[in-house]
mmCIF file of C-alpha atoms and ligand atoms in Angstrom:
data_model
loop_
_atom_site.group_PDB
_atom_site.id
_atom_site.type_symbol
_atom_site.label_atom_id
_atom_site.label_comp_id
_atom_site.label_asym_id
_atom_site.label_seq_id
_atom_site.Cartn_x
_atom_site.Cartn_y
_atom_site.Cartn_z
ATOM 1 C CA MET R 1 -9.544 21.499 2.897
ATOM 2 C CA LYS R 2 -6.101 20.055 3.695
ATOM 3 C CA LYS R 3 -2.864 21.812 2.798
ATOM 4 C CA ILE R 4 -0.587 19.217 1.239
ATOM 5 C CA VAL R 5 3.011 19.453 0.058
ATOM 6 C CA ILE R 6 4.332 17.193 -2.713
ATOM 7 C CA THR R 7 8.060 17.303 -3.403
ATOM 8 C CA GLY R 8 9.000 16.030 -6.855
ATOM 9 C CA VAL R 9 5.605 17.153 -8.189
ATOM 10 C CA ALA R 10 6.838 17.499 -11.788
ATOM 11 C CA GLY R 11 7.921 13.881 -11.898
ATOM 12 C CA PHE R 12 6.101 10.725 -12.896
ATOM 13 C CA LEU R 13 4.537 9.789 -9.543
ATOM 14 C CA GLY R 14 4.353 13.351 -8.168
ATOM 15 C CA SER R 15 2.213 14.636 -11.023
ATOM 16 C CA HIS R 16 -0.179 11.668 -10.801
ATOM 17 C CA LEU R 17 -0.494 12.186 -7.047
ATOM 18 C CA ALA R 18 -1.139 15.929 -7.429
ATOM 19 C CA LYS R 19 -3.992 15.243 -9.870
ATOM 20 C CA GLU R 20 -5.637 12.843 -7.414
ATOM 21 C CA LEU R 21 -5.250 15.114 -4.391
ATOM 22 C CA LEU R 22 -6.580 18.136 -6.284
ATOM 23 C CA ALA R 23 -9.558 16.075 -7.493
ATOM 24 C CA LYS R 24 -10.296 15.424 -3.801
ATOM 25 C CA LYS R 25 -10.435 19.202 -3.237
ATOM 26 C CA ASN R 26 -7.194 19.612 -1.344
ATOM 27 C CA LYS R 27 -4.825 22.557 -1.546
ATOM 28 C CA VAL R 28 -1.580 21.271 -3.072
ATOM 29 C CA ILE R 29 1.804 22.978 -2.964
ATOM 30 C CA GLY R 30 4.184 21.314 -5.384
ATOM 31 C CA LEU R 31 7.960 21.676 -5.169
ATOM 32 C CA ASP R 32 10.396 20.627 -7.874
ATOM 33 C CA ASN R 33 13.735 21.659 -9.387
ATOM 34 C CA PHE R 34 13.018 20.043 -12.796
ATOM 35 C CA SER R 35 16.142 17.890 -12.561
ATOM 36 C CA THR R 36 14.250 14.910 -14.029
ATOM 37 C CA GLY R 37 10.676 16.249 -13.947
ATOM 38 C CA LYS R 38 9.058 18.170 -16.783
ATOM 39 C CA LYS R 39 6.903 21.337 -16.870
ATOM 40 C CA HIS R 40 4.697 19.412 -19.259
ATOM 41 C CA ASN R 41 3.643 17.099 -16.379
ATOM 42 C CA LEU R 42 2.126 20.086 -14.551
ATOM 43 C CA ILE R 43 0.077 21.467 -17.448
ATOM 44 C CA SER R 44 -3.245 19.811 -16.622
ATOM 45 C CA PHE R 45 -3.437 21.380 -13.148
ATOM 46 C CA LEU R 46 -1.065 24.385 -13.227
ATOM 47 C CA SER R 47 -3.978 26.834 -13.529
ATOM 48 C CA ASN R 48 -6.014 25.136 -10.783
ATOM 49 C CA PRO R 49 -6.449 27.820 -8.059
ATOM 50 C CA ASP R 50 -5.839 25.156 -5.391
ATOM 51 C CA PHE R 51 -2.383 24.403 -6.820
ATOM 52 C CA THR R 52 0.777 26.385 -6.095
ATOM 53 C CA PHE R 53 4.078 25.553 -7.743
ATOM 54 C CA ILE R 54 7.470 26.520 -6.355
ATOM 55 C CA GLU R 55 10.645 25.810 -8.301
ATOM 56 C CA ILE R 56 13.251 24.921 -5.692
ATOM 57 C CA ASP R 57 15.851 22.322 -4.772
ATOM 58 C CA VAL R 58 14.406 20.784 -1.601
ATOM 59 C CA SER R 59 17.913 19.880 -0.403
ATOM 60 C CA MET R 60 18.410 23.591 0.315
ATOM 61 C CA GLU R 61 17.609 24.604 3.883
ATOM 62 C CA LYS R 62 15.780 27.739 2.715
ATOM 63 C CA VAL R 63 12.893 25.483 1.672
ATOM 64 C CA ILE R 64 11.858 25.322 5.349
ATOM 65 C CA GLY R 65 11.254 29.072 5.530
ATOM 66 C CA LEU R 66 9.189 29.413 2.332
ATOM 67 C CA GLU R 67 6.193 31.684 2.909
ATOM 68 C CA ASP R 68 3.796 29.245 1.179
ATOM 69 C CA LEU R 69 4.914 26.341 3.354
ATOM 70 C CA LYS R 70 3.092 27.374 6.502
ATOM 71 C CA ASP R 71 0.468 25.370 8.434
ATOM 72 C CA ILE R 72 0.997 22.230 6.397
ATOM 73 C CA ASP R 73 -1.187 19.175 7.108
ATOM 74 C CA GLU R 74 0.526 16.518 4.996
ATOM 75 C CA ILE R 75 3.832 16.064 3.162
ATOM 76 C CA TYR R 76 4.567 13.502 0.448
ATOM 77 C CA HIS R 77 8.332 13.508 -0.051
ATOM 78 C CA LEU R 78 8.948 12.139 -3.555
ATOM 79 C CA ALA R 79 11.780 14.346 -4.810
ATOM 80 C CA SER R 80 14.645 12.163 -6.055
ATOM 81 C CA PRO R 81 15.644 10.772 -9.398
ATOM 82 C CA ALA R 82 14.367 7.204 -9.653
ATOM 83 C CA SER R 83 15.687 5.894 -12.965
ATOM 84 C CA PRO R 84 19.170 4.316 -12.708
ATOM 85 C CA THR R 85 20.159 6.362 -15.784
ATOM 86 C CA PHE R 86 19.381 9.635 -14.013
ATOM 87 C CA TYR R 87 20.458 8.900 -10.456
ATOM 88 C CA GLN R 88 23.822 7.663 -11.677
ATOM 89 C CA LYS R 89 24.273 10.882 -13.668
ATOM 90 C CA SER R 90 23.882 13.012 -10.516
ATOM 91 C CA PRO R 91 24.910 10.788 -7.587
ATOM 92 C CA PHE R 92 25.678 13.589 -5.124
ATOM 93 C CA ASP R 93 22.329 15.316 -5.737
ATOM 94 C CA THR R 94 20.631 11.928 -5.284
ATOM 95 C CA ILE R 95 22.265 11.463 -1.891
ATOM 96 C CA ALA R 96 21.521 15.076 -0.888
ATOM 97 C CA VAL R 97 17.811 15.026 -1.710
ATOM 98 C CA ASN R 98 17.227 11.747 0.104
ATOM 99 C CA THR R 99 19.174 12.761 3.230
ATOM 100 C CA ILE R 100 19.251 16.553 3.679
ATOM 101 C CA GLY R 101 16.090 16.960 1.572
ATOM 102 C CA THR R 102 14.319 14.389 3.739
ATOM 103 C CA LYS R 103 15.529 16.121 6.921
ATOM 104 C CA ASN R 104 14.239 19.469 5.621
ATOM 105 C CA MET R 105 10.793 17.964 5.003
ATOM 106 C CA LEU R 106 10.831 16.277 8.412
ATOM 107 C CA ASP R 107 11.659 19.630 10.023
ATOM 108 C CA ILE R 108 8.580 21.134 8.380
ATOM 109 C CA ALA R 109 6.512 18.158 9.571
ATOM 110 C CA LYS R 110 7.844 18.667 13.106
ATOM 111 C CA ARG R 111 7.161 22.416 13.072
ATOM 112 C CA ASP R 112 3.592 22.063 11.767
ATOM 113 C CA ASN R 113 2.814 18.665 13.324
ATOM 114 C CA ALA R 114 2.155 17.456 9.778
ATOM 115 C CA LYS R 115 1.982 13.839 8.621
ATOM 116 C CA LEU R 116 4.723 12.704 6.242
ATOM 117 C CA VAL R 117 5.036 9.848 3.761
ATOM 118 C CA TYR R 118 8.576 9.252 2.498
ATOM 119 C CA LEU R 119 9.008 7.433 -0.800
ATOM 120 C CA SER R 120 11.693 4.864 -0.294
ATOM 121 C CA THR R 121 12.337 2.023 -2.685
ATOM 122 C CA SER R 122 12.732 -1.715 -3.167
ATOM 123 C CA GLU R 123 16.363 -0.827 -3.961
ATOM 124 C CA VAL R 124 17.025 -0.697 -0.202
ATOM 125 C CA TYR R 125 16.996 -4.523 -0.465
ATOM 126 C CA GLY R 126 19.849 -4.262 -3.006
ATOM 127 C CA ASP R 127 20.422 -7.581 -4.802
ATOM 128 C CA PRO R 128 18.208 -9.571 -2.414
ATOM 129 C CA GLU R 129 18.990 -13.084 -1.205
ATOM 130 C CA ILE R 130 15.434 -13.873 -0.112
ATOM 131 C CA HIS R 131 12.244 -13.914 -2.181
ATOM 132 C CA PRO R 132 9.780 -12.350 -2.009
ATOM 133 C CA GLN R 133 11.181 -9.436 -0.024
ATOM 134 C CA HIS R 134 9.334 -8.563 3.175
ATOM 135 C CA GLU R 135 9.886 -5.414 5.191
ATOM 136 C CA ASP R 136 11.967 -7.127 7.906
ATOM 137 C CA TYR R 137 14.595 -8.273 5.396
ATOM 138 C CA LYS R 138 17.682 -6.123 5.937
ATOM 139 C CA GLY R 139 18.891 -6.234 2.324
ATOM 140 C CA CYS R 140 22.123 -6.901 0.454
ATOM 141 C CA VAL R 141 23.435 -3.568 -0.823
ATOM 142 C CA ASN R 142 26.855 -2.897 -2.313
ATOM 143 C CA THR R 143 28.240 0.409 -0.997
ATOM 144 C CA TRP R 144 31.003 0.312 -3.645
ATOM 145 C CA GLY R 145 29.094 0.532 -6.878
ATOM 146 C CA PRO R 146 27.074 2.774 -9.197
ATOM 147 C CA ARG R 147 23.703 2.071 -7.533
ATOM 148 C CA ALA R 148 24.941 2.849 -4.008
ATOM 149 C CA CYS R 149 24.170 6.582 -4.193
ATOM 150 C CA TYR R 150 20.479 5.763 -4.592
ATOM 151 C CA ASP R 151 20.242 2.642 -2.427
ATOM 152 C CA GLU R 152 22.224 4.028 0.481
ATOM 153 C CA GLY R 153 20.735 7.517 0.041
ATOM 154 C CA LYS R 154 17.269 6.001 0.458
ATOM 155 C CA ARG R 155 18.394 3.859 3.382
ATOM 156 C CA LEU R 156 19.702 6.954 5.161
ATOM 157 C CA GLY R 157 16.454 8.767 4.290
ATOM 158 C CA GLU R 158 14.652 5.977 6.141
ATOM 159 C CA VAL R 159 16.987 6.494 9.118
ATOM 160 C CA PHE R 160 16.019 10.178 9.278
ATOM 161 C CA CYS R 161 12.350 9.106 9.261
ATOM 162 C CA TYR R 162 13.009 6.585 12.025
ATOM 163 C CA LEU R 163 14.715 9.216 14.191
ATOM 164 C CA TYR R 164 11.996 11.847 13.761
ATOM 165 C CA TYR R 165 9.314 9.242 14.464
ATOM 166 C CA HIS R 166 10.997 7.985 17.618
ATOM 167 C CA LEU R 167 12.431 11.222 18.991
ATOM 168 C CA PHE R 168 9.528 13.537 18.193
ATOM 169 C CA ASN R 169 6.571 11.141 17.955
ATOM 170 C CA LEU R 170 5.515 12.405 14.520
ATOM 171 C CA LYS R 171 3.144 10.693 12.081
ATOM 172 C CA ILE R 172 5.875 9.446 9.736
ATOM 173 C CA LYS R 173 5.433 6.567 7.300
ATOM 174 C CA VAL R 174 7.854 4.982 4.825
ATOM 175 C CA ALA R 175 6.601 3.492 1.536
ATOM 176 C CA ARG R 176 9.044 1.116 -0.164
ATOM 177 C CA ILE R 177 7.935 1.390 -3.778
ATOM 178 C CA PHE R 178 8.587 -1.448 -6.229
ATOM 179 C CA ASN R 179 8.831 -0.743 -9.985
ATOM 180 C CA THR R 180 5.859 1.418 -10.928
ATOM 181 C CA TYR R 181 4.962 2.294 -14.509
ATOM 182 C CA SER R 182 2.478 3.860 -16.917
ATOM 183 C CA ALA R 183 2.695 6.096 -19.941
ATOM 184 C CA GLY R 184 3.574 8.928 -17.551
ATOM 185 C CA LEU R 185 7.210 7.768 -17.664
ATOM 186 C CA ARG R 186 9.380 9.881 -19.965
ATOM 187 C CA ASN R 187 10.244 8.117 -23.248
ATOM 188 C CA ASP R 188 13.888 8.786 -22.449
ATOM 189 C CA ASP R 189 13.529 7.821 -18.779
ATOM 190 C CA GLY R 190 15.689 4.737 -19.330
ATOM 191 C CA ARG R 191 13.498 2.455 -17.204
ATOM 192 C CA VAL R 192 12.600 -0.818 -18.767
ATOM 193 C CA ILE R 193 8.911 -0.398 -19.599
ATOM 194 C CA SER R 194 9.366 3.037 -21.151
ATOM 195 C CA ASN R 195 12.353 1.740 -23.149
ATOM 196 C CA PHE R 196 10.678 -1.459 -24.376
ATOM 197 C CA VAL R 197 7.328 0.128 -25.293
ATOM 198 C CA THR R 198 9.007 3.063 -27.065
ATOM 199 C CA GLN R 199 11.359 0.709 -28.945
ATOM 200 C CA ALA R 200 8.563 -1.702 -29.906
ATOM 201 C CA LEU R 201 6.307 1.061 -31.207
ATOM 202 C CA LYS R 202 9.119 2.727 -33.166
ATOM 203 C CA GLY R 203 10.242 -0.599 -34.636
ATOM 204 C CA GLU R 204 13.662 -0.267 -32.994
ATOM 205 C CA ASN R 205 15.559 -3.143 -31.376
ATOM 206 C CA ILE R 206 14.258 -4.082 -27.926
ATOM 207 C CA THR R 207 17.320 -3.851 -25.684
ATOM 208 C CA VAL R 208 17.455 -6.624 -23.090
ATOM 209 C CA TYR R 209 20.331 -6.191 -20.639
ATOM 210 C CA GLY R 210 22.096 -9.420 -19.711
ATOM 211 C CA ASP R 211 20.322 -12.650 -20.652
ATOM 212 C CA GLY R 212 16.979 -11.289 -19.445
ATOM 213 C CA THR R 213 16.539 -13.876 -16.682
ATOM 214 C CA GLN R 214 16.546 -11.168 -13.988
ATOM 215 C CA THR R 215 13.044 -10.484 -12.694
ATOM 216 C CA ARG R 216 10.999 -7.489 -11.640
ATOM 217 C CA SER R 217 7.412 -7.050 -10.422
ATOM 218 C CA PHE R 218 5.594 -4.121 -11.967
ATOM 219 C CA CYS R 219 2.824 -2.095 -10.378
ATOM 220 C CA TYR R 220 0.537 0.177 -12.391
ATOM 221 C CA VAL R 221 0.674 3.814 -11.278
ATOM 222 C CA ASP R 222 -2.996 4.064 -10.183
ATOM 223 C CA ASP R 223 -2.479 1.252 -7.681
ATOM 224 C CA THR R 224 0.672 2.835 -6.250
ATOM 225 C CA ILE R 225 -0.976 6.257 -5.879
ATOM 226 C CA GLU R 226 -3.975 4.715 -4.114
ATOM 227 C CA ALA R 227 -1.649 2.978 -1.653
ATOM 228 C CA LEU R 228 0.255 6.199 -0.914
ATOM 229 C CA MET R 229 -2.943 8.081 -0.079
ATOM 230 C CA LEU R 230 -4.153 5.213 2.125
ATOM 231 C CA MET R 231 -0.846 5.272 3.972
ATOM 232 C CA MET R 232 -1.169 8.977 4.636
ATOM 233 C CA GLU R 233 -4.720 8.571 5.980
ATOM 234 C CA ASN R 234 -4.125 5.546 8.165
ATOM 235 C CA ASP R 235 -2.724 6.136 11.661
ATOM 236 C CA ASN R 236 -1.842 2.439 11.922
ATOM 237 C CA ALA R 237 0.815 3.150 9.298
ATOM 238 C CA ASN R 238 2.591 5.674 11.557
ATOM 239 C CA GLY R 239 6.155 4.549 12.249
ATOM 240 C CA GLU R 240 5.808 1.707 9.737
ATOM 241 C CA ILE R 241 7.708 0.718 6.622
ATOM 242 C CA ILE R 242 5.344 -0.779 4.042
ATOM 243 C CA ASN R 243 6.148 -2.420 0.683
ATOM 244 C CA ILE R 244 3.994 -1.034 -2.129
ATOM 245 C CA GLY R 245 4.100 -3.135 -5.259
ATOM 246 C CA ASN R 246 2.522 -5.874 -7.327
ATOM 247 C CA SER R 247 3.771 -9.398 -6.675
ATOM 248 C CA GLU R 248 3.214 -10.512 -10.298
ATOM 249 C CA GLU R 249 6.872 -11.306 -11.077
ATOM 250 C CA ILE R 250 8.227 -11.552 -14.637
ATOM 251 C CA SER R 251 11.660 -11.962 -16.189
ATOM 252 C CA VAL R 252 12.931 -9.089 -18.310
ATOM 253 C CA LEU R 253 13.079 -11.356 -21.381
ATOM 254 C CA ASN R 254 9.466 -12.436 -20.911
ATOM 255 C CA LEU R 255 8.539 -8.778 -20.496
ATOM 256 C CA ALA R 256 10.241 -7.999 -23.822
ATOM 257 C CA ASN R 257 8.331 -10.846 -25.498
ATOM 258 C CA LEU R 258 5.037 -9.723 -23.968
ATOM 259 C CA ILE R 259 5.491 -6.100 -25.077
ATOM 260 C CA GLN R 260 6.540 -7.249 -28.554
ATOM 261 C CA LYS R 261 3.339 -9.305 -28.756
ATOM 262 C CA LEU R 262 0.993 -6.672 -27.301
ATOM 263 C CA THR R 263 2.327 -3.990 -29.660
ATOM 264 C CA ASN R 264 2.319 -6.326 -32.681
ATOM 265 C CA SER R 265 5.850 -5.158 -33.224
ATOM 266 C CA SER R 266 8.393 -6.422 -35.718
ATOM 267 C CA SER R 267 11.231 -5.186 -33.481
ATOM 268 C CA LEU R 268 14.055 -7.617 -32.785
ATOM 269 C CA ILE R 269 15.054 -8.477 -29.241
ATOM 270 C CA THR R 270 18.774 -7.791 -28.792
ATOM 271 C CA PHE R 271 21.050 -8.538 -25.836
ATOM 272 C CA HIS R 272 23.415 -6.031 -24.188
ATOM 273 C CA PRO R 273 25.750 -6.074 -21.188
ATOM 274 C CA LEU R 274 24.046 -6.269 -17.816
ATOM 275 C CA PRO R 275 24.687 -3.094 -15.772
ATOM 276 C CA LYS R 276 26.819 -3.611 -12.644
ATOM 277 C CA ASP R 277 24.918 -4.673 -9.503
ATOM 278 C CA ASP R 278 21.636 -5.092 -11.414
ATOM 279 C CA PRO R 279 19.397 -7.002 -8.944
ATOM 280 C CA LYS R 280 18.703 -10.585 -10.143
ATOM 281 C CA GLN R 281 15.275 -11.042 -8.627
ATOM 282 C CA ARG R 282 12.784 -8.625 -7.137
ATOM 283 C CA CYS R 283 9.291 -9.279 -5.872
ATOM 284 C CA PRO R 284 7.418 -7.671 -2.984
ATOM 285 C CA ASN R 285 5.749 -9.436 -0.126
ATOM 286 C CA THR R 286 2.685 -7.201 0.248
ATOM 287 C CA ASN R 287 1.031 -8.856 3.253
ATOM 288 C CA LYS R 288 1.722 -5.855 5.450
ATOM 289 C CA ALA R 289 0.064 -3.457 2.988
ATOM 290 C CA LYS R 290 -2.958 -5.722 2.885
ATOM 291 C CA GLN R 291 -3.079 -6.045 6.669
ATOM 292 C CA ILE R 292 -2.579 -2.392 7.624
ATOM 293 C CA LEU R 293 -4.054 -0.563 4.635
ATOM 294 C CA GLY R 294 -6.470 -3.167 3.283
ATOM 295 C CA TRP R 295 -4.713 -2.482 -0.027
ATOM 296 C CA GLU R 296 -3.950 -4.799 -2.918
ATOM 297 C CA PRO R 297 -3.079 -3.844 -6.491
ATOM 298 C CA LYS R 298 -6.037 -4.191 -8.863
ATOM 299 C CA ILE R 299 -4.441 -3.816 -12.290
ATOM 300 C CA ASN R 300 -2.537 -6.808 -13.634
ATOM 301 C CA LEU R 301 0.528 -6.482 -15.863
ATOM 302 C CA LYS R 302 -1.207 -7.225 -19.165
ATOM 303 C CA GLU R 303 -3.987 -4.725 -18.462
ATOM 304 C CA GLY R 304 -1.510 -2.064 -17.325
ATOM 305 C CA LEU R 305 0.716 -2.618 -20.354
ATOM 306 C CA LEU R 306 -2.233 -2.300 -22.735
ATOM 307 C CA LYS R 307 -3.162 1.070 -21.164
ATOM 308 C CA THR R 308 0.488 2.146 -21.330
ATOM 309 C CA ILE R 309 0.932 1.100 -24.959
ATOM 310 C CA LYS R 310 -2.279 2.880 -25.989
ATOM 311 C CA ALA R 311 -1.127 6.135 -24.359
ATOM 312 C CA TYR R 312 2.422 5.860 -25.752
ATOM 313 C CA ARG R 313 0.995 5.421 -29.276
ATOM 314 C CA ILE R 314 -0.707 8.806 -28.879
ATOM 315 C CA LYS R 315 2.324 10.365 -27.194
ATOM 316 C CA LEU R 316 4.567 9.248 -30.050
ATOM 317 C CA GLY R 317 2.099 10.527 -32.641
ATOM 318 C CA PHE R 318 1.121 7.096 -34.035
ATOM 319 C CA GLU R 319 -2.523 7.628 -33.091
ATOM 320 C CA CYS R 320 -4.705 10.633 -32.255
HETATM 321 P P1 LIG K 1 10.846 11.063 -11.432
HETATM 322 O O1 LIG K 1 12.281 11.201 -11.758
HETATM 323 O O2 LIG K 1 9.857 11.039 -12.531
HETATM 324 O O3 LIG K 1 10.397 12.214 -10.422
HETATM 325 C C1 LIG K 1 11.220 12.727 -9.426
HETATM 326 C C2 LIG K 1 10.958 14.230 -9.319
HETATM 327 O O4 LIG K 1 11.765 14.778 -8.269
HETATM 328 C C3 LIG K 1 11.335 14.982 -10.598
HETATM 329 O O5 LIG K 1 10.297 15.850 -10.964
HETATM 330 C C4 LIG K 1 12.592 15.759 -10.208
HETATM 331 O O6 LIG K 1 12.769 16.918 -10.968
HETATM 332 C C5 LIG K 1 12.323 16.001 -8.733
HETATM 333 N N1 LIG K 1 13.529 16.261 -7.944
HETATM 334 C C6 LIG K 1 14.671 15.512 -7.903
HETATM 335 N N2 LIG K 1 15.561 16.073 -7.059
HETATM 336 C C7 LIG K 1 14.971 17.195 -6.565
HETATM 337 C C8 LIG K 1 15.384 18.190 -5.648
HETATM 338 N N3 LIG K 1 16.584 18.160 -5.084
HETATM 339 N N4 LIG K 1 14.529 19.190 -5.363
HETATM 340 C C9 LIG K 1 13.305 19.250 -5.934
HETATM 341 N N5 LIG K 1 12.860 18.323 -6.808
HETATM 342 C C10 LIG K 1 13.681 17.316 -7.114
HETATM 343 O O7 LIG K 1 10.731 9.759 -10.520
HETATM 344 P P2 LIG K 1 9.413 8.975 -10.015
HETATM 345 O O8 LIG K 1 9.392 7.669 -10.675
HETATM 346 O O9 LIG K 1 8.241 9.868 -10.082
HETATM 347 O O10 LIG K 1 9.826 8.725 -8.500
HETATM 348 C C11 LIG K 1 9.297 9.532 -7.445
HETATM 349 C C12 LIG K 1 9.788 8.976 -6.115
HETATM 350 O O11 LIG K 1 9.378 7.627 -5.961
HETATM 351 C C13 LIG K 1 11.309 8.984 -5.958
HETATM 352 O O12 LIG K 1 11.627 9.326 -4.622
HETATM 353 C C14 LIG K 1 11.693 7.557 -6.224
HETATM 354 O O13 LIG K 1 12.879 7.190 -5.570
HETATM 355 C C15 LIG K 1 10.488 6.806 -5.673
HETATM 356 N N6 LIG K 1 10.354 5.487 -6.316
HETATM 357 C C16 LIG K 1 9.811 5.385 -7.561
HETATM 358 C C17 LIG K 1 9.715 4.141 -8.162
HETATM 359 C C18 LIG K 1 9.086 3.957 -9.510
HETATM 360 O O14 LIG K 1 9.028 2.821 -9.974
HETATM 361 N N7 LIG K 1 8.584 4.979 -10.158
HETATM 362 C C19 LIG K 1 10.209 2.999 -7.498
HETATM 363 C C20 LIG K 1 10.792 3.166 -6.259
HETATM 364 C C21 LIG K 1 10.843 4.410 -5.661
HETATM 365 N N1 LIG K 2 16.521 -3.266 -18.543
HETATM 366 C C1 LIG K 2 16.703 -3.853 -19.787
HETATM 367 N N2 LIG K 2 16.662 -3.055 -20.889
HETATM 368 C C2 LIG K 2 16.423 -1.715 -20.814
HETATM 369 C C3 LIG K 2 16.237 -1.112 -19.547
HETATM 370 C C4 LIG K 2 16.306 -1.931 -18.436
HETATM 371 O O1 LIG K 2 16.905 -5.062 -19.887
HETATM 372 O O2 LIG K 2 16.379 -1.066 -21.870
HETATM 373 C C5 LIG K 2 16.548 -4.141 -17.351
HETATM 374 C C6 LIG K 2 17.496 -3.686 -16.251
HETATM 375 O O3 LIG K 2 18.796 -4.196 -16.477
HETATM 376 C C7 LIG K 2 16.827 -4.291 -15.026
HETATM 377 C C8 LIG K 2 15.336 -4.241 -15.358
HETATM 378 O O4 LIG K 2 15.258 -4.107 -16.774
HETATM 379 O O5 LIG K 2 17.203 -5.635 -14.888
HETATM 380 C C9 LIG K 2 14.623 -3.082 -14.702
HETATM 381 O O6 LIG K 2 15.364 -1.905 -14.976
HETATM 382 P P1 LIG K 2 14.840 -0.442 -14.595
HETATM 383 O O7 LIG K 2 15.944 0.499 -14.961
HETATM 384 O O8 LIG K 2 13.497 -0.214 -15.154
HETATM 385 O O9 LIG K 2 14.643 -0.478 -13.017
HETATM 386 P P2 LIG K 2 15.458 -1.105 -11.801
HETATM 387 O O10 LIG K 2 14.521 -2.082 -11.222
HETATM 388 O O11 LIG K 2 16.700 -1.770 -12.287
HETATM 389 O O12 LIG K 2 15.753 0.058 -10.951
#
């Protein structure tokens, strides 16, 4: 039985990951400060005897000395707001958790010789000039804008991982996650799929920012979680940065149309100002994930959206 730490366990990805790792009979210690996560996300496994929850800000150094965090085998470091709405509301906390928080987790990994997967993001590519984005692309990030706290925070988090890998020869891996979704996203999360599906089901206007020609590539949560666990297992991923995402690219306007159609919604599509520095095009090159992990996403956008819409209907009380 492995002893595994998940930071950000009360969040969207953290809670899905905890469920999977507990189902595989691991001992999971989840850390979260509930800044964007919800207690509700923990309910289905909170009473599992193999799960321990600790409410703490992982940017605080005292996290390293916690009694329960001894003899750790694996660490998944997910703690960080991910929605632009939330990370822009608390920019200093976003920088802290991705830099000092990452260093704290790396110090635990070093002490216990534990493996560590750090959740970085496609945002490290900023507003990319090459498509699709492969891991060697250095990115085009604006340091003087509202997204910088997240983008540069994550980039510095990667630097900490690089240093601990090279200086201390630890089993460190960096996953650059591209937009992941499912009904696990909060309705008020602000990210596009949760906004559009919630709006379409409630009959509210579907709010497209800009003219909707910007693109994203969406990966269903089950695929992302599978990739993260494969990364942890695979020693060939040590010291590697790997894109995790689905290369099925779609414009935001086409996404709005698709969700309107799949929900049979009478909602109108309305246009609103494009947020500053909103990336124009984003699509992962996933060759490295395929090569090293033998991983490819299995769930296409339409299938994933149908699952998401079905679950949101229940969540919003439109269906039992
Ligand atoms: P989320 O906001 O749902 O979850 C993040 C969790 O981290 C929350 O439970 C929050 O309370 C917790 N947290 C934040 N700061 C903390 C701190 N200082 N101490 C303890 N807990 C803290 O976001 P998510 O979508 O689940 O994202 C998880 C990770 O994956 C993040 O690191 C994010 O940057 C990365 N990521 C996600 C996506 C995506 O599409 N979901 C894309 C790229 C990267
Ligand atoms: N977006 C939108 N309407 C919304 C929310 C988001 O048009 O209600 C757009 C946003 O401007 C961006 C894309 O959808 O171009 C994805 O936004 P999200 O916040 O989900 O993630 P990002 O990839 O920007 O971090």
